[in-house]
PDB file of C-alpha atoms in Angstrom:
ATOM      1  CA  ARG N   1      24.300   2.569  32.609  1.00 42.00           C
ATOM      2  CA  SER N   2      22.957  -0.174  34.866  1.00 43.00           C
ATOM      3  CA  SER N   3      23.631  -2.798  32.209  1.00 50.00           C
ATOM      4  CA  ARG N   4      27.065  -4.157  31.356  1.00 58.00           C
ATOM      5  CA  SER N   5      25.889  -4.103  27.751  1.00 82.00           C
ATOM      6  CA  VAL N   6      25.492  -0.319  27.696  1.00 85.00           C
ATOM      7  CA  TYR N   7      28.662   1.798  27.690  1.00 89.00           C
ATOM      8  CA  CYS N   8      28.709   5.590  27.796  1.00 90.00           C
ATOM      9  CA  TYR N   9      31.828   7.687  27.139  1.00 91.00           C
ATOM     10  CA  ARG N  10      31.747  11.281  28.441  1.00 88.00           C
ATOM     11  CA  ASN N  11      28.233  11.923  27.095  1.00 87.00           C
ATOM     12  CA  ARG N  12      29.762  11.782  23.619  1.00 92.00           C
ATOM     13  CA  LEU N  13      29.462   8.129  22.700  1.00 94.00           C
ATOM     14  CA  ILE N  14      27.148   5.243  23.563  1.00 93.00           C
ATOM     15  CA  VAL N  15      27.665   1.655  22.446  1.00 93.00           C
ATOM     16  CA  THR N  16      25.079  -0.969  23.339  1.00 91.00           C
ATOM     17  CA  ASP N  17      23.671  -4.336  22.314  1.00 88.00           C
ATOM     18  CA  ARG N  18      20.473  -3.857  24.335  1.00 83.00           C
ATOM     19  CA  ILE N  19      18.337  -2.190  21.668  1.00 78.00           C
ATOM     20  CA  GLU N  20      15.130  -3.812  22.894  1.00 71.00           C
ATOM     21  CA  ASP N  21      15.573  -1.955  26.208  1.00 67.00           C
ATOM     22  CA  ALA N  22      15.977   1.482  24.595  1.00 67.00           C
ATOM     23  CA  GLU N  23      12.926   3.136  26.125  1.00 66.00           C
ATOM     24  CA  TRP N  24      13.734   6.547  24.643  1.00 70.00           C
ATOM     25  CA  PHE N  25      13.152   5.175  21.120  1.00 81.00           C
ATOM     26  CA  LYS N  26       9.646   3.845  21.802  1.00 83.00           C
ATOM     27  CA  LEU N  27       8.154   7.316  21.456  1.00 85.00           C
ATOM     28  CA  PRO N  28       9.170   9.722  18.662  1.00 87.00           C
ATOM     29  CA  CYS N  29      12.506  11.326  19.528  1.00 87.00           C
ATOM     30  CA  ARG N  30      15.253  13.426  18.015  1.00 86.00           C
ATOM     31  CA  MET N  31      18.810  13.209  19.315  1.00 85.00           C
ATOM     32  CA  ASP N  32      21.853  15.371  18.715  1.00 87.00           C
ATOM     33  CA  ALA N  33      23.781  12.295  17.610  1.00 91.00           C
ATOM     34  CA  ILE N  34      24.219  10.002  14.653  1.00 92.00           C
ATOM     35  CA  THR N  35      22.922   6.482  15.330  1.00 92.00           C
ATOM     36  CA  ILE N  36      24.324   3.459  13.511  1.00 94.00           C
ATOM     37  CA  LEU N  37      22.444   0.198  14.145  1.00 94.00           C
ATOM     38  CA  ILE N  38      23.932  -3.110  12.984  1.00 95.00           C
ATOM     39  CA  CYS N  39      21.420  -5.966  12.858  1.00 94.00           C
ATOM     40  CA  ILE N  40      22.846  -9.487  13.209  1.00 93.00           C
ATOM     41  CA  GLY N  41      19.533 -11.324  13.553  1.00 92.00           C
ATOM     42  CA  GLY N  42      15.883 -10.873  14.450  1.00 92.00           C
ATOM     43  CA  GLU N  43      13.707  -7.986  13.333  1.00 92.00           C
ATOM     44  CA  VAL N  44      13.034  -4.317  14.078  1.00 91.00           C
ATOM     45  CA  ASP N  45      10.170  -2.174  12.786  1.00 93.00           C
ATOM     46  CA  CYS N  46      10.850   1.543  13.029  1.00 92.00           C
ATOM     47  CA  SER N  47      10.135   4.901  11.413  1.00 92.00           C
ATOM     48  CA  ILE N  48      12.501   7.717  10.476  1.00 91.00           C
ATOM     49  CA  ASN N  49      10.836  10.991   9.512  1.00 87.00           C
ATOM     50  CA  LEU N  50       7.570   9.041   9.099  1.00 86.00           C
ATOM     51  CA  LYS N  51       9.082   6.570   6.606  1.00 88.00           C
ATOM     52  CA  HIS N  52       8.654   2.982   7.767  1.00 90.00           C
ATOM     53  CA  TYR N  53      11.571   0.522   7.767  1.00 93.00           C
ATOM     54  CA  HIS N  54      11.694  -3.205   8.447  1.00 94.00           C
ATOM     55  CA  ILE N  55      15.188  -4.238   9.516  1.00 94.00           C
ATOM     56  CA  SER N  56      16.471  -7.819   9.644  1.00 94.00           C
ATOM     57  CA  SER N  57      19.738  -9.759   9.463  1.00 94.00           C
ATOM     58  CA  ASP N  58      22.784  -8.131   7.833  1.00 94.00           C
ATOM     59  CA  MET N  59      21.216  -4.693   7.614  1.00 94.00           C
ATOM     60  CA  VAL N  60      22.674  -1.358   8.730  1.00 94.00           C
ATOM     61  CA  LEU N  61      20.525   1.605   9.703  1.00 93.00           C
ATOM     62  CA  VAL N  62      21.916   5.153   9.833  1.00 92.00           C
ATOM     63  CA  ASN N  63      19.920   7.882  11.605  1.00 90.00           C
ATOM     64  CA  PHE N  64      21.172  11.483  11.349  1.00 89.00           C
ATOM     65  CA  PRO N  65      21.034  14.037  14.204  1.00 87.00           C
ATOM     66  CA  ASP N  66      18.105  16.033  12.796  1.00 82.00           C
ATOM     67  CA  ASP N  67      15.962  12.947  12.078  1.00 88.00           C
ATOM     68  CA  ILE N  68      12.931  11.879  14.093  1.00 89.00           C
ATOM     69  CA  ILE N  69      13.160   8.179  14.927  1.00 90.00           C
ATOM     70  CA  GLN N  70      10.746   5.789  16.616  1.00 91.00           C
ATOM     71  CA  ILE N  71      10.999   2.030  17.205  1.00 91.00           C
ATOM     72  CA  HIS N  72       7.606   0.302  16.897  1.00 91.00           C
ATOM     73  CA  SER N  73       8.458  -3.321  17.592  1.00 90.00           C
ATOM     74  CA  VAL N  74      11.390  -5.663  18.197  1.00 89.00           C
ATOM     75  CA  LYS N  75      11.408  -9.425  17.653  1.00 90.00           C
ATOM     76  CA  ALA N  76      14.205 -11.803  18.724  1.00 89.00           C
ATOM     77  CA  LEU N  77      16.687  -9.036  18.070  1.00 89.00           C
ATOM     78  CA  GLU N  78      20.423  -9.543  17.981  1.00 91.00           C
ATOM     79  CA  ALA N  79      22.018  -6.182  17.186  1.00 93.00           C
ATOM     80  CA  TYR N  80      24.274  -3.448  18.452  1.00 92.00           C
ATOM     81  CA  ALA N  81      24.244   0.312  18.088  1.00 93.00           C
ATOM     82  CA  VAL N  82      26.832   3.070  18.156  1.00 95.00           C
ATOM     83  CA  LEU N  83      25.569   6.580  18.954  1.00 94.00           C
ATOM     84  CA  ILE N  84      28.032   9.433  18.343  1.00 95.00           C
ATOM     85  CA  SER N  85      27.220  12.979  19.478  1.00 93.00           C
ATOM     86  CA  SER N  86      27.381  15.828  16.973  1.00 89.00           C
ATOM     87  CA  ASP N  87      30.049  17.546  19.081  1.00 89.00           C
ATOM     88  CA  PHE N  88      32.233  14.442  19.008  1.00 92.00           C
ATOM     89  CA  LEU N  89      31.756  14.068  15.241  1.00 88.00           C
ATOM     90  CA  ASN N  90      32.812  17.689  14.733  1.00 85.00           C
ATOM     91  CA  GLU N  91      35.827  17.250  16.987  1.00 88.00           C
ATOM     92  CA  LEU N  92      36.909  14.202  14.991  1.00 87.00           C
ATOM     93  CA  GLU N  93      36.235  16.091  11.736  1.00 83.00           C
ATOM     94  CA  ILE N  94      33.815  13.428  10.554  1.00 80.00           C
ATOM     95  CA  ASP N  95      31.201  15.085   8.343  1.00 72.00           C
ATOM     96  CA  PHE N  96      28.806  12.611   6.741  1.00 71.00           C
ATOM     97  CA  LYS N  97      27.288  15.408   4.656  1.00 63.00           C
ATOM     98  CA  GLN N  98      30.613  15.942   2.860  1.00 61.00           C
ATOM     99  CA  ARG N  99      30.215  12.438   1.432  1.00 61.00           C
ATOM    100  CA  SER N 100      27.313  13.819  -0.592  1.00 54.00           C
ATOM    101  CA  ASP N 101      26.423  10.612  -2.460  1.00 61.00           C
ATOM    102  CA  PHE N 102      26.349   8.618   0.798  1.00 70.00           C
ATOM    103  CA  TYR N 103      24.401  11.333   2.640  1.00 71.00           C
ATOM    104  CA  LEU N 104      21.768  11.732  -0.074  1.00 66.00           C
ATOM    105  CA  ASP N 105      21.378   7.965  -0.474  1.00 73.00           C
ATOM    106  CA  ILE N 106      20.807   7.511   3.253  1.00 80.00           C
ATOM    107  CA  ARG N 107      18.341  10.410   3.215  1.00 74.00           C
ATOM    108  CA  GLN N 108      16.312   8.469   0.631  1.00 76.00           C
ATOM    109  CA  ASN N 109      16.689   5.087   2.349  1.00 83.00           C
ATOM    110  CA  ALA N 110      18.148   4.812   5.861  1.00 89.00           C
ATOM    111  CA  VAL N 111      18.700   1.039   5.674  1.00 91.00           C
ATOM    112  CA  SER N 112      21.377  -0.835   3.709  1.00 91.00           C
ATOM    113  CA  LEU N 113      21.663  -4.599   3.160  1.00 91.00           C
ATOM    114  CA  LEU N 114      25.304  -5.743   3.263  1.00 91.00           C
ATOM    115  CA  PRO N 115      26.970  -9.144   2.718  1.00 92.00           C
ATOM    116  CA  HIS N 116      27.269 -11.123   5.943  1.00 92.00           C
ATOM    117  CA  ALA N 117      31.072 -11.129   5.669  1.00 92.00           C
ATOM    118  CA  GLU N 118      31.135  -7.316   5.638  1.00 92.00           C
ATOM    119  CA  ILE N 119      28.761  -7.103   8.608  1.00 92.00           C
ATOM    120  CA  ALA N 120      31.098  -9.439  10.510  1.00 93.00           C
ATOM    121  CA  THR N 121      34.054  -7.079  10.004  1.00 94.00           C
ATOM    122  CA  LEU N 122      32.185  -4.311  11.882  1.00 94.00           C
ATOM    123  CA  LYS N 123      31.631  -6.338  15.085  1.00 92.00           C
ATOM    124  CA  PRO N 124      35.223  -5.960  16.400  1.00 94.00           C
ATOM    125  CA  TYR N 125      34.726  -2.176  16.538  1.00 94.00           C
ATOM    126  CA  TYR N 126      31.860  -2.680  18.997  1.00 93.00           C
ATOM    127  CA  SER N 127      33.936  -5.052  21.132  1.00 92.00           C
ATOM    128  CA  LEU N 128      36.960  -2.733  21.155  1.00 94.00           C
ATOM    129  CA  LEU N 129      34.899   0.381  21.918  1.00 93.00           C
ATOM    130  CA  SER N 130      32.999  -1.253  24.776  1.00 91.00           C
ATOM    131  CA  SER N 131      36.124  -2.771  26.335  1.00 90.00           C
ATOM    132  CA  ASN N 132      38.096   0.493  26.111  1.00 91.00           C
ATOM    133  CA  ILE N 133      35.247   2.528  27.611  1.00 89.00           C
ATOM    134  CA  GLY N 134      35.067  -0.028  30.410  1.00 83.00           C
ATOM    135  CA  MET N 135      38.812   0.083  31.169  1.00 82.00           C
ATOM    136  CA  MET N 136      39.454   3.849  30.802  1.00 76.00           C
ATOM    137  CA  ARG N 137      43.266   3.764  30.685  1.00 79.00           C
ATOM    138  CA  THR N 138      45.456   6.819  30.143  1.00 77.00           C
ATOM    139  CA  GLU N 139      45.486   6.294  26.375  1.00 84.00           C
ATOM    140  CA  THR N 140      41.780   5.453  26.171  1.00 87.00           C
ATOM    141  CA  PRO N 141      40.637   8.833  24.696  1.00 90.00           C
ATOM    142  CA  GLU N 142      43.075   8.477  21.783  1.00 93.00           C
ATOM    143  CA  VAL N 143      42.115   4.835  21.235  1.00 94.00           C
ATOM    144  CA  ILE N 144      38.398   5.690  21.235  1.00 94.00           C
ATOM    145  CA  ARG N 145      38.893   8.567  18.819  1.00 94.00           C
ATOM    146  CA  GLY N 146      40.719   6.298  16.374  1.00 95.00           C
ATOM    147  CA  LEU N 147      38.134   3.525  16.679  1.00 95.00           C
ATOM    148  CA  VAL N 148      35.195   5.890  16.125  1.00 95.00           C
ATOM    149  CA  GLN N 149      36.872   7.363  13.036  1.00 94.00           C
ATOM    150  CA  ALA N 150      37.691   3.929  11.606  1.00 95.00           C
ATOM    151  CA  PHE N 151      34.181   2.595  12.351  1.00 95.00           C
ATOM    152  CA  SER N 152      32.466   5.637  10.780  1.00 92.00           C
ATOM    153  CA  TYR N 153      34.505   5.531   7.589  1.00 91.00           C
ATOM    154  CA  SER N 154      34.047   1.753   7.326  1.00 93.00           C
ATOM    155  CA  VAL N 155      30.257   2.173   7.436  1.00 91.00           C
ATOM    156  CA  ILE N 156      30.395   4.942   4.815  1.00 88.00           C
ATOM    157  CA  SER N 157      32.650   2.888   2.542  1.00 88.00           C
ATOM    158  CA  MET N 158      30.605  -0.320   2.777  1.00 88.00           C
ATOM    159  CA  THR N 159      27.174   1.213   2.291  1.00 85.00           C
ATOM    160  CA  ARG N 160      28.393   3.372  -0.597  1.00 80.00           C
ATOM    161  CA  LEU N 161      30.030   0.404  -2.376  1.00 81.00           C
ATOM    162  CA  TYR N 162      27.104  -2.018  -2.154  1.00 78.00           C
ATOM    163  CA  ARG N 163      24.478   0.584  -2.988  1.00 69.00           C
ATOM    164  CA  GLN N 164      26.376   1.505  -6.138  1.00 61.00           C
ATOM    165  CA  GLN N 165      26.565  -2.175  -7.099  1.00 58.00           C
ATOM    166  CA  GLU N 166      22.831  -2.648  -6.540  1.00 57.00           C
ATOM    167  CA  GLU N 167      22.015   0.330  -8.735  1.00 53.00           C
ATOM    168  CA  GLY N 168      24.399  -0.888 -11.422  1.00 47.00           C
ATOM    169  CA  ASP N 169      23.004  -4.435 -11.391  1.00 44.00           C
ATOM    170  CA  GLU N 170      19.341  -3.469 -11.380  1.00 41.00           C
ATOM    171  CA  SER N 171      19.679  -0.337 -13.529  1.00 40.00           C
ATOM    172  CA  VAL N 172      16.606   1.173 -11.938  1.00 44.00           C
ATOM    173  CA  ARG N 173      15.866   4.753 -11.011  1.00 45.00           C
ATOM    174  CA  LEU N 174      13.256   6.061  -8.631  1.00 51.00           C
ATOM    175  CA  ASP N 175       9.972   6.323 -10.456  1.00 69.00           C
ATOM    176  CA  ARG N 176       8.345   9.729 -10.736  1.00 79.00           C
ATOM    177  CA  ASN N 177       5.812   9.222  -7.939  1.00 82.00           C
ATOM    178  CA  LYS N 178       8.480   8.104  -5.494  1.00 79.00           C
ATOM    179  CA  GLN N 179      10.700  11.040  -6.447  1.00 82.00           C
ATOM    180  CA  LEU N 180       7.798  13.410  -5.906  1.00 88.00           C
ATOM    181  CA  PHE N 181       6.949  11.864  -2.538  1.00 87.00           C
ATOM    182  CA  ASN N 182      10.560  12.146  -1.350  1.00 84.00           C
ATOM    183  CA  LYS N 183      10.718  15.800  -2.426  1.00 88.00           C
ATOM    184  CA  PHE N 184       7.392  16.486  -0.729  1.00 92.00           C
ATOM    185  CA  LEU N 185       8.452  14.820   2.537  1.00 88.00           C
ATOM    186  CA  ALA N 186      11.747  16.745   2.519  1.00 87.00           C
ATOM    187  CA  LEU N 187       9.794  20.010   2.199  1.00 92.00           C
ATOM    188  CA  VAL N 188       7.439  18.985   5.010  1.00 92.00           C
ATOM    189  CA  LYS N 189      10.434  18.313   7.229  1.00 88.00           C
ATOM    190  CA  LEU N 190      11.763  21.818   6.529  1.00 89.00           C
ATOM    191  CA  HIS N 191       8.525  23.807   6.719  1.00 92.00           C
ATOM    192  CA  HIS N 192       6.002  21.922   8.880  1.00 91.00           C
ATOM    193  CA  THR N 193       6.421  24.356  11.787  1.00 88.00           C
ATOM    194  CA  CYS N 194       5.261  27.282   9.645  1.00 89.00           C
ATOM    195  CA  ALA N 195       3.073  25.789   6.887  1.00 91.00           C
ATOM    196  CA  ARG N 196       0.331  23.167   7.165  1.00 91.00           C
ATOM    197  CA  GLY N 197      -1.577  23.887   3.946  1.00 93.00           C
ATOM    198  CA  VAL N 198      -1.143  21.602   0.920  1.00 93.00           C
ATOM    199  CA  LYS N 199      -1.110  24.659  -1.393  1.00 94.00           C
ATOM    200  CA  PHE N 200       2.184  25.831   0.147  1.00 95.00           C
ATOM    201  CA  TYR N 201       3.904  22.538  -0.743  1.00 95.00           C
ATOM    202  CA  ALA N 202       2.215  22.296  -4.139  1.00 94.00           C
ATOM    203  CA  ASP N 203       3.503  25.788  -4.995  1.00 94.00           C
ATOM    204  CA  LYS N 204       7.022  24.790  -3.947  1.00 93.00           C
ATOM    205  CA  LEU N 205       6.805  21.814  -6.314  1.00 92.00           C
ATOM    206  CA  CYS N 206       5.121  23.837  -9.097  1.00 91.00           C
ATOM    207  CA  LEU N 207       2.008  21.635  -8.963  1.00 92.00           C
ATOM    208  CA  THR N 208      -1.667  22.124  -8.182  1.00 93.00           C
ATOM    209  CA  PRO N 209      -2.794  21.055  -4.683  1.00 92.00           C
ATOM    210  CA  ASN N 210      -5.246  18.488  -6.121  1.00 91.00           C
ATOM    211  CA  TYR N 211      -2.606  16.908  -8.327  1.00 91.00           C
ATOM    212  CA  LEU N 212      -0.045  16.723  -5.510  1.00 92.00           C
ATOM    213  CA  SER N 213      -2.515  15.227  -3.059  1.00 91.00           C
ATOM    214  CA  GLY N 214      -3.763  12.744  -5.648  1.00 90.00           C
ATOM    215  CA  ILE N 215      -0.257  11.477  -6.469  1.00 89.00           C
ATOM    216  CA  ILE N 216       0.716  11.229  -2.780  1.00 90.00           C
ATOM    217  CA  LYS N 217      -2.537   9.386  -2.023  1.00 88.00           C
ATOM    218  CA  GLU N 218      -1.998   6.981  -4.914  1.00 85.00           C
ATOM    219  CA  TYR N 219       1.593   6.260  -3.887  1.00 83.00           C
ATOM    220  CA  THR N 220       1.249   6.083  -0.079  1.00 83.00           C
ATOM    221  CA  GLY N 221      -2.434   5.585   0.699  1.00 83.00           C
ATOM    222  CA  LYS N 222      -2.503   8.881   2.620  1.00 85.00           C
ATOM    223  CA  THR N 223      -3.189  12.390   1.363  1.00 90.00           C
ATOM    224  CA  ALA N 224      -0.619  15.180   1.407  1.00 92.00           C
ATOM    225  CA  SER N 225      -2.579  16.869   4.191  1.00 93.00           C
ATOM    226  CA  GLU N 226      -2.471  13.712   6.321  1.00 91.00           C
ATOM    227  CA  TRP N 227       1.319  13.541   5.927  1.00 91.00           C
ATOM    228  CA  VAL N 228       1.706  17.177   6.989  1.00 93.00           C
ATOM    229  CA  ASN N 229      -0.560  16.678   9.997  1.00 93.00           C
ATOM    230  CA  GLU N 230       1.342  13.562  11.015  1.00 89.00           C
ATOM    231  CA  TYR N 231       4.672  15.405  10.902  1.00 90.00           C
ATOM    232  CA  VAL N 232       3.318  18.346  12.932  1.00 93.00           C
ATOM    233  CA  ILE N 233       1.965  15.947  15.557  1.00 92.00           C
ATOM    234  CA  LEU N 234       5.289  14.104  15.631  1.00 89.00           C
ATOM    235  CA  GLU N 235       7.092  17.398  16.334  1.00 91.00           C
ATOM    236  CA  ALA N 236       4.529  18.363  18.978  1.00 93.00           C
ATOM    237  CA  LYS N 237       4.917  15.006  20.749  1.00 91.00           C
ATOM    238  CA  ILE N 238       8.692  15.434  20.914  1.00 90.00           C
ATOM    239  CA  MET N 239       8.317  18.920  22.430  1.00 91.00           C
ATOM    240  CA  LEU N 240       5.718  17.732  24.943  1.00 92.00           C
ATOM    241  CA  LYS N 241       7.800  14.715  25.954  1.00 87.00           C
ATOM    242  CA  ASN N 242      11.346  16.064  25.903  1.00 84.00           C
ATOM    243  CA  SER N 243      11.201  19.801  26.661  1.00 87.00           C
ATOM    244  CA  ASP N 244      10.193  22.136  29.462  1.00 89.00           C
ATOM    245  CA  LEU N 245       8.337  24.426  27.055  1.00 92.00           C
ATOM    246  CA  SER N 246       4.823  25.338  28.109  1.00 95.00           C
ATOM    247  CA  ILE N 247       1.952  24.267  25.874  1.00 94.00           C
ATOM    248  CA  SER N 248       1.489  27.924  24.954  1.00 94.00           C
ATOM    249  CA  GLN N 249       5.157  28.149  23.863  1.00 95.00           C
ATOM    250  CA  ILE N 250       4.844  24.931  21.858  1.00 94.00           C
ATOM    251  CA  SER N 251       1.750  26.218  20.074  1.00 94.00           C
ATOM    252  CA  TYR N 252       3.664  29.410  19.214  1.00 93.00           C
ATOM    253  CA  GLN N 253       6.699  27.499  17.903  1.00 92.00           C
ATOM    254  CA  LEU N 254       4.419  25.393  15.709  1.00 93.00           C
ATOM    255  CA  ASN N 255       2.759  28.546  14.352  1.00 92.00           C
ATOM    256  CA  PHE N 256      -0.735  28.061  15.789  1.00 94.00           C
ATOM    257  CA  PRO N 257      -2.765  31.243  16.378  1.00 93.00           C
ATOM    258  CA  SER N 258      -3.490  30.258  19.995  1.00 94.00           C
ATOM    259  CA  GLN N 259      -2.972  27.559  22.600  1.00 94.00           C
ATOM    260  CA  SER N 260      -6.645  26.663  22.241  1.00 94.00           C
ATOM    261  CA  SER N 261      -6.390  26.053  18.492  1.00 94.00           C
ATOM    262  CA  PHE N 262      -3.277  23.925  19.021  1.00 95.00           C
ATOM    263  CA  GLY N 263      -5.088  21.900  21.701  1.00 95.00           C
ATOM    264  CA  LYS N 264      -8.065  21.254  19.403  1.00 95.00           C
ATOM    265  CA  TYR N 265      -5.776  20.288  16.529  1.00 95.00           C
ATOM    266  CA  PHE N 266      -3.702  17.938  18.703  1.00 94.00           C
ATOM    267  CA  LYS N 267      -6.773  16.234  20.184  1.00 94.00           C
ATOM    268  CA  GLN N 268      -8.389  15.888  16.763  1.00 93.00           C
ATOM    269  CA  GLN N 269      -5.290  14.105  15.445  1.00 92.00           C
ATOM    270  CA  THR N 270      -4.427  11.962  18.488  1.00 92.00           C
ATOM    271  CA  GLY N 271      -7.613  11.557  20.540  1.00 92.00           C
ATOM    272  CA  VAL N 272      -6.068  13.186  23.633  1.00 92.00           C
ATOM    273  CA  GLY N 273      -5.190  16.768  24.522  1.00 94.00           C
ATOM    274  CA  PRO N 274      -1.612  18.058  24.891  1.00 94.00           C
ATOM    275  CA  LYS N 275      -1.797  18.131  28.708  1.00 94.00           C
ATOM    276  CA  ALA N 276      -3.042  14.547  28.849  1.00 94.00           C
ATOM    277  CA  TYR N 277      -0.324  13.398  26.448  1.00 92.00           C
ATOM    278  CA  ARG N 278       2.377  15.135  28.493  1.00 91.00           C
ATOM    279  CA  ARG N 279       1.118  13.473  31.688  1.00 89.00           C
TER     280      ARG N 279
END
């Protein structure tokens, strides 16, 4: 709010071109908003649900409300972001999940490379949104609603079109190991608060634990167990950083038998205890 390059509308919409100053992204976080990042130049390294992305010129990143996002590094970045709250999306009747092909594609790969000319057509939305939020005239709410709808559907249309063209040109499908890894990570996202054993996920995928862990290790360099542990720790860090829950309540929500066992697990994975991390 202190920067002229950050505009907030009624806690429902944020538009900014100061991504490098976004402190809340430097630790793992989950927001009740969809985030659309348009990169004009420079580079960003980030993770969404533990999957690493390198973003550079003419790329668009889409982060959904239930995703865990973290920015690792920023270099000479020229970009802008539009963050739209879930409540505002519902009010505008914008449901990204109803565009099932777009939603599932973004779930597999959050970043899309678009032609520079298409990226350029999105910039006026940022300028119009920021100027209208800054002026706040009588008609501003209606103008902002229309701009957010037009911007959202433009992003959906562009990413869908150019992803379909890429698939048609290259005629490639996800190989079996990548498909298995994506299915495994989706299950971990759903069940990590109640299941940390590889057997649980292997059973869900109708595989043996050794086979699952071997394939995941071969494809990613980390075992299935390491991926589960990393996701649990990611969730724990978010709770410790962004909630008022006690450590005992967090250990209960993550399905640990006691606060002590959670503390040992957290320290084993991170090198510090939960209290020290929270401080």
